[in-house]
Coordinates of C-alpha atoms (C1' of nucleotides) in Angstrom, one line a residue:
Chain E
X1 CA -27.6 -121.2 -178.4
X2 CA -23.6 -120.2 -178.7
X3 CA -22.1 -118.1 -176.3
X4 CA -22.4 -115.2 -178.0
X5 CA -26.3 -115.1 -177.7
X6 CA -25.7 -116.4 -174.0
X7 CA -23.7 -113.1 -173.4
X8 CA -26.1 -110.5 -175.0
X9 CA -29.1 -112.3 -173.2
X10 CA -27.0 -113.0 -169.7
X11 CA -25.1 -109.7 -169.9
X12 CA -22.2 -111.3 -168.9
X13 CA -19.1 -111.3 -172.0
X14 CA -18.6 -114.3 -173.5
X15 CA -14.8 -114.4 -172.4
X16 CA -16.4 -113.9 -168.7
X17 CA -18.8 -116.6 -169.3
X18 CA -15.9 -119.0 -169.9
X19 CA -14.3 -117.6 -167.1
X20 CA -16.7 -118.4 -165.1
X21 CA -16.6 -122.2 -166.1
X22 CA -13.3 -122.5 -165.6
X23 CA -13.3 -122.0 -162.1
X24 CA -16.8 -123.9 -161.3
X25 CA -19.7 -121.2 -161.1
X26 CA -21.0 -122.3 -164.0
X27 CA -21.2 -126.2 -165.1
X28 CA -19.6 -127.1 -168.7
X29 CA -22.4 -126.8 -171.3
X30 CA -22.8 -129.0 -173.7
X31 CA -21.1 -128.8 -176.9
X32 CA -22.5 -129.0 -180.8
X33 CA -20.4 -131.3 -182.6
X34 CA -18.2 -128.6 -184.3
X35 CA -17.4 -128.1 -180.5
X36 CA -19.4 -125.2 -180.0
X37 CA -20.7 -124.4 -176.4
X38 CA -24.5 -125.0 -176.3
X39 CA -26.9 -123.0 -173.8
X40 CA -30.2 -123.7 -173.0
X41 CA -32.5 -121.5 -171.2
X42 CA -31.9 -122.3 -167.0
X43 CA -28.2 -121.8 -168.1
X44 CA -29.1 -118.0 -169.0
X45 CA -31.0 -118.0 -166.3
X46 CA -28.4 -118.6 -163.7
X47 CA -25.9 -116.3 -165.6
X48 CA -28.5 -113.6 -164.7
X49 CA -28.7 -114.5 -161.0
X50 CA -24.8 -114.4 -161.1
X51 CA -25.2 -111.2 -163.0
X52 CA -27.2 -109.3 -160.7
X53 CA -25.2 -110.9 -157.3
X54 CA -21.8 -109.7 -159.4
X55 CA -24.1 -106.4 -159.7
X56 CA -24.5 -105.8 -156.2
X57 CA -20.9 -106.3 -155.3
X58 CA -21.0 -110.2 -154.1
X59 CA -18.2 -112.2 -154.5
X60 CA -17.7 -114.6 -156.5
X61 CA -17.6 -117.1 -153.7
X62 CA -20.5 -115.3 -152.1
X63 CA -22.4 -116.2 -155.6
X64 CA -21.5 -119.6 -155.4
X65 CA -23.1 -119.6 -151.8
X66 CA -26.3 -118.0 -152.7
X67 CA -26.5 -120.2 -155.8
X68 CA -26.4 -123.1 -153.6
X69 CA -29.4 -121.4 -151.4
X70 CA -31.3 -120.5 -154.2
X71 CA -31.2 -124.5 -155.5
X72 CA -32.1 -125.6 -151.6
X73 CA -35.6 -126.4 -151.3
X74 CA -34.7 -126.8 -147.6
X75 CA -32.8 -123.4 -146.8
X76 CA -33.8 -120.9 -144.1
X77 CA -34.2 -117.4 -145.4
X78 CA -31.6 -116.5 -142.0
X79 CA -29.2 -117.8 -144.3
X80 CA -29.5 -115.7 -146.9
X81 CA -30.2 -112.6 -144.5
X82 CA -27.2 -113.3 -142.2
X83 CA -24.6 -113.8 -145.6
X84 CA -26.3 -110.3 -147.1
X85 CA -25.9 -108.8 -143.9
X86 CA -22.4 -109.6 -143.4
X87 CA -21.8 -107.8 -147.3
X88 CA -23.9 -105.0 -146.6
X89 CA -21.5 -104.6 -143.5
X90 CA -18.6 -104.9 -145.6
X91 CA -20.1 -102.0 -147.7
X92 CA -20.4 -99.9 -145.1
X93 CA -16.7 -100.4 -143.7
X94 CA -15.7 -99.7 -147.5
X95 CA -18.0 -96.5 -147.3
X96 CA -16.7 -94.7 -144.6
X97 CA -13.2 -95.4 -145.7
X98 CA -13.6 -93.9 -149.1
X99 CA -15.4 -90.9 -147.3
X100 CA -12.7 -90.3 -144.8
X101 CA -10.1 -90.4 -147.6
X102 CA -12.5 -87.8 -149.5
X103 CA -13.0 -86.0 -146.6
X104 CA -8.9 -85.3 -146.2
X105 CA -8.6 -84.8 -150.1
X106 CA -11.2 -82.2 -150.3
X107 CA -9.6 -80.4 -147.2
X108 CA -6.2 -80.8 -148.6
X109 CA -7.1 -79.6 -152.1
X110 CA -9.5 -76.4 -150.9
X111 CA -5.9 -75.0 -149.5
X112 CA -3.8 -75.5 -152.6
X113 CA -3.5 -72.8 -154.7
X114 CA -3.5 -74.8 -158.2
X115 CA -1.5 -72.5 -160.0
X116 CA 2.0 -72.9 -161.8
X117 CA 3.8 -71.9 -158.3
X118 CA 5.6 -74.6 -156.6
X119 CA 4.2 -74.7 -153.3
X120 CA 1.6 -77.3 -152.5
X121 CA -0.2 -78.2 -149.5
X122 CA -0.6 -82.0 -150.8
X123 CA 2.4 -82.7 -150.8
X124 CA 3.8 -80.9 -147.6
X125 CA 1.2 -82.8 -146.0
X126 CA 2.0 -86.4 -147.9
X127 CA 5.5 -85.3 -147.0
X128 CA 4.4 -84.2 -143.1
X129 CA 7.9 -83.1 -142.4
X130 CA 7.9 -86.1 -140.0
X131 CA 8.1 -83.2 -136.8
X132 CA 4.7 -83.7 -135.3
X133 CA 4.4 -87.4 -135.7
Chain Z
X1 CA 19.1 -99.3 -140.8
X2 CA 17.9 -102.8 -141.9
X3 CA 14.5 -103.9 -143.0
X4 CA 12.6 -104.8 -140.5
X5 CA 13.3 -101.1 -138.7
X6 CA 12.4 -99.7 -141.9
X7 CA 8.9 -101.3 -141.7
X8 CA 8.5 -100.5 -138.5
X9 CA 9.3 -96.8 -138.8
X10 CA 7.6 -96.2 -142.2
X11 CA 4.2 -98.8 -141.3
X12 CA 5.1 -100.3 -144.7
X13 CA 5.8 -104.2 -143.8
X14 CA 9.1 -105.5 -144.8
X15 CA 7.8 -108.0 -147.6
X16 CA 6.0 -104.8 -149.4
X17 CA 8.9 -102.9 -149.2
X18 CA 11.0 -105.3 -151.0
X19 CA 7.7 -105.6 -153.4
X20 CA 7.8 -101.4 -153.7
X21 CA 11.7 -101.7 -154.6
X22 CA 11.2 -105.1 -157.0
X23 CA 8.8 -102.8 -159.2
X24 CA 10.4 -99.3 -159.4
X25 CA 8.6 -97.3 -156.7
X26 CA 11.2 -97.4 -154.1
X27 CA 15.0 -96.9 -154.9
X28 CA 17.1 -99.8 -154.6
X29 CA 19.2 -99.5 -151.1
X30 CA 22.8 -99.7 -150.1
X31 CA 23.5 -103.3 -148.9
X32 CA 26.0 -104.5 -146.0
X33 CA 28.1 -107.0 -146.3
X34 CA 26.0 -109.8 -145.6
X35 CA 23.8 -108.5 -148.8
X36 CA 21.4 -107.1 -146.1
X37 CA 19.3 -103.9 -146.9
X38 CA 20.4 -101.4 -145.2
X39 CA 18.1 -98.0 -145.0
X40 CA 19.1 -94.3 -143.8
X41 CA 16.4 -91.7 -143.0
X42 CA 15.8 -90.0 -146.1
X43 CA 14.6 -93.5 -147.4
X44 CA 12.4 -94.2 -144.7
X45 CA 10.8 -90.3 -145.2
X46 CA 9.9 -91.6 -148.6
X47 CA 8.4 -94.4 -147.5
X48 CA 6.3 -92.4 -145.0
X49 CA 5.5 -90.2 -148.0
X50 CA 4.4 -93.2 -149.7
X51 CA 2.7 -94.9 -146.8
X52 CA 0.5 -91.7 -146.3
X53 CA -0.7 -91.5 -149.9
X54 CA -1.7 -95.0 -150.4
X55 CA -3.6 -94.8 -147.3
X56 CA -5.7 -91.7 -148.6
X57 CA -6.1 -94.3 -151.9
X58 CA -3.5 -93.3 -154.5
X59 CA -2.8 -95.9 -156.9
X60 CA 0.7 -96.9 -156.9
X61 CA 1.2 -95.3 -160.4
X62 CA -0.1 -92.0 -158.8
X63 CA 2.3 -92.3 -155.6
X64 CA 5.0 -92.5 -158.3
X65 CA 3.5 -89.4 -160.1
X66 CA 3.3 -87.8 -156.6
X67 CA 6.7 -88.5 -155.6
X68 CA 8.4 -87.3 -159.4
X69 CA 6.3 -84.0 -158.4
X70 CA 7.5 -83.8 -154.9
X71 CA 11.3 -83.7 -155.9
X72 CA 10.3 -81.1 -158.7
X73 CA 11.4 -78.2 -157.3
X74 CA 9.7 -76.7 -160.4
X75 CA 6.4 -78.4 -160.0
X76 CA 3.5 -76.4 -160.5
X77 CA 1.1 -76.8 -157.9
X78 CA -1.6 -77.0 -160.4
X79 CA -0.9 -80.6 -161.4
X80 CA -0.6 -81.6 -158.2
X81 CA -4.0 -80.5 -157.5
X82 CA -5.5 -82.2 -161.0
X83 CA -4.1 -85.3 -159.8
X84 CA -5.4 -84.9 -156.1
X85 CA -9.1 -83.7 -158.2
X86 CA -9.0 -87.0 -160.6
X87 CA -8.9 -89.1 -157.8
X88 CA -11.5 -87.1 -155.6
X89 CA -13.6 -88.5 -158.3
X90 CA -13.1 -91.6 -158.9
X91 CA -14.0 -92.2 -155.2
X92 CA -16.9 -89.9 -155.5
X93 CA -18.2 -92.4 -157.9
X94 CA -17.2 -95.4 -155.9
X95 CA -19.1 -93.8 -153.0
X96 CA -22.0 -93.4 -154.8
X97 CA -21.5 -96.8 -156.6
X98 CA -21.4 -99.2 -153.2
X99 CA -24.6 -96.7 -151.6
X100 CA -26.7 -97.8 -154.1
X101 CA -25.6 -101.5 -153.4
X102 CA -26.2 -100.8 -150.0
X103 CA -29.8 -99.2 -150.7
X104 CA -30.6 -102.0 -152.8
X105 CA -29.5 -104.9 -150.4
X106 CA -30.7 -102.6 -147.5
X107 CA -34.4 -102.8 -148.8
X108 CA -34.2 -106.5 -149.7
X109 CA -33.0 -107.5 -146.2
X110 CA -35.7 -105.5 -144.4
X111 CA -38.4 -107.8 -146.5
X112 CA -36.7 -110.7 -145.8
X113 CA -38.0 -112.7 -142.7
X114 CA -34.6 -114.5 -141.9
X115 CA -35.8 -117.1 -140.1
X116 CA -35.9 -120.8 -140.9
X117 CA -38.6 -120.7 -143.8
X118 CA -37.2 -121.3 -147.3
X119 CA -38.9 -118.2 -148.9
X120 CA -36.8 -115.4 -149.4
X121 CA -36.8 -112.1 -151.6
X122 CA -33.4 -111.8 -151.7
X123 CA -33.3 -114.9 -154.0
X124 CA -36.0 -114.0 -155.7
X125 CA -34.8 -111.0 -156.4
X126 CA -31.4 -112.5 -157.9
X127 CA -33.7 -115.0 -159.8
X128 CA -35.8 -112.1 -161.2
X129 CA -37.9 -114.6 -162.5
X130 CA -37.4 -113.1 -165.8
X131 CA -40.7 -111.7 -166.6
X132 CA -40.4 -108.1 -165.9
X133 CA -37.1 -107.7 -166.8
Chain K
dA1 C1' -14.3 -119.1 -203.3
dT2 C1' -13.5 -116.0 -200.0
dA3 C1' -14.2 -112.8 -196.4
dA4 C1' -16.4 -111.5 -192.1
dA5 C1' -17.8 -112.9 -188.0
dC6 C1' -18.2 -116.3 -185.1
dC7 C1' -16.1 -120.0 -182.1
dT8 C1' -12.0 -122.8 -179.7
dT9 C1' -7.8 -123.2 -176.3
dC10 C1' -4.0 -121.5 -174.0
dC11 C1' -1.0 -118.1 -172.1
dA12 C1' 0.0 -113.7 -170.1
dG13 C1' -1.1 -109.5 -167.9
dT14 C1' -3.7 -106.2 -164.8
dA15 C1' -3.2 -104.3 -159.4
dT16 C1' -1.4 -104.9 -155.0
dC17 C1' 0.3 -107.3 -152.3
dT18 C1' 0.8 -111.9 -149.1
dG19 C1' 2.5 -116.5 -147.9
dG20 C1' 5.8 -119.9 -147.8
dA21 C1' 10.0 -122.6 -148.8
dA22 C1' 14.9 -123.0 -148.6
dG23 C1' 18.7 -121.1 -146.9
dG24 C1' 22.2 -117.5 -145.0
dT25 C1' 23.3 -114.1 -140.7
dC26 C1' 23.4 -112.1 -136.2
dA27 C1' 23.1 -111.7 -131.2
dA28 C1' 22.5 -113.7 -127.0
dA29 C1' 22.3 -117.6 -123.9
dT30 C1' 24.3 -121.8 -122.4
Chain R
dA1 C1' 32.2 -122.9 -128.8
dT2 C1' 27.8 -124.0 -129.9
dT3 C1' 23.1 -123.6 -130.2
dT4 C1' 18.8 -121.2 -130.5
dG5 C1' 15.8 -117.9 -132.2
dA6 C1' 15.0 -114.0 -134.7
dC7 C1' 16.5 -111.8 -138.2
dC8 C1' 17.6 -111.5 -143.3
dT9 C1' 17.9 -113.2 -148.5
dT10 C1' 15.7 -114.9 -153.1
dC11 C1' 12.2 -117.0 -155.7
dC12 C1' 7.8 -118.9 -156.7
dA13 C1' 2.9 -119.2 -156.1
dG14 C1' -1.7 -117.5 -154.8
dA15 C1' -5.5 -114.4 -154.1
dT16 C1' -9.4 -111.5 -156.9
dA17 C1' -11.9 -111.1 -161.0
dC18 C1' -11.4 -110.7 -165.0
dT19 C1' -9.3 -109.0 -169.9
dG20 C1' -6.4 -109.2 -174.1
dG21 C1' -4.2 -111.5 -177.6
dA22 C1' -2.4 -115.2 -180.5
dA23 C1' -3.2 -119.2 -183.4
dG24 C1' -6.4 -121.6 -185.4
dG25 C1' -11.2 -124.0 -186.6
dT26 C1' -16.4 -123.0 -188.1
dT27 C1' -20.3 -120.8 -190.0
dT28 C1' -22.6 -117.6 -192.8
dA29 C1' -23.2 -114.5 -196.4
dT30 C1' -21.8 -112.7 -200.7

DNA sequence: ATAAACCTTCCAGTATCTGGAAGGTCAAAT
DNA sequence: ATTTGACCTTCCAGATACTGGAAGGTTTAT
């Protein structure tokens, strides 16, 4: 199948897909003699696992890892845990930054008036006067 | 001032503040003889100002908006507070985006055993197996 | 025959820095 | 006076993960 059936089945776009071969997740298919890439079905089959990692925010070198796992007979499952639990940790940093920011934001815009005057707590704070600190 | 007192006093490291004036966001400073940059306190304010916005997660393209604004003395403080609202949103969703990642991975990581047996549901998750879905 | 809808490669751009090379300058120690 | 080390300069490349577009070949349908 072209790449164009690959995408719609793997959910990943076809300029992705070649993306993704260029930089060695996904081995060079073969090719129809008008040069035409040429999937079969394990191929969509790994663009799916890639999919679904890429889904829940693995990187791309992370995906290459669990790839590996997933085509080792001989893995331990700690493996897998230990490299999920080291993202889900990264999550959680990312988390707590975005709510801190949100947390400041919200404060900052609940005392801002909105309205066409001039004065603005945003920026007095953004601009912090540079007394206190 | 030179650079590297800059940095210091703004947190913004020297090689980013030559990357901040190389695209725009910073004005281009007086130089001393020796071609060095050479800052006075007004610049470094800025860079606080900018400093303190990025770190609450302002794109660079909203610091610029942000800055235009604070030298408006005819700003209204209504677009200041749009802007601030936009991107109260756009981390809203990111929040809610990397918690479901985190629900999902949490849940898979529980089942899996993690010890030094090959069977894992996190992989076969990823793999799906393609029946259901 | 021709037009639409595919496919190909290659180059550039997005966002936000960061690292490093090659070389000039400044201040202090010898 | 010289040397050393810590500055500074510019410029180029790399990281992350794609995305867009140009120029051109192929396939399919009318």
């Amino acid at each position: 199948m072209n790449i164009g059936q690959a995408s719609e089945l793997s959910g990943i776009s076809s300029k992705t897909i070649r993306y993704y071969e260029s930089i060695g997740l996904i081995p060079a298919p073969a090719r129809t003699d008008s040069g035409y890439r040429d999937y079969s079905h394990p191929e969509i089959e790994t663009m799916r696992f890639i999919q679904r990692a890429r889904n829940l925010g693995f990187t791309i070198k992370d995906v290459c890892e669990l790839i590996d796992l997933w085509h080792d007979q001989h893995r331990a499952s700690a493996q897998v845990k230990s490299l999920t639990q080291r993202h889900i940790n990264e999550i959680e940093i990312k988390i707590k930054e975005l709510e801190s920011m949100r947390h400041t934001l919200v404060t900052l815009a609940e005392k801002c008036h909105g309205d066409d005057r001039p004065d603005c707590p945003i920026l007095e704070d953004l601009a912090a006067l540079n007394i206190g600190n």
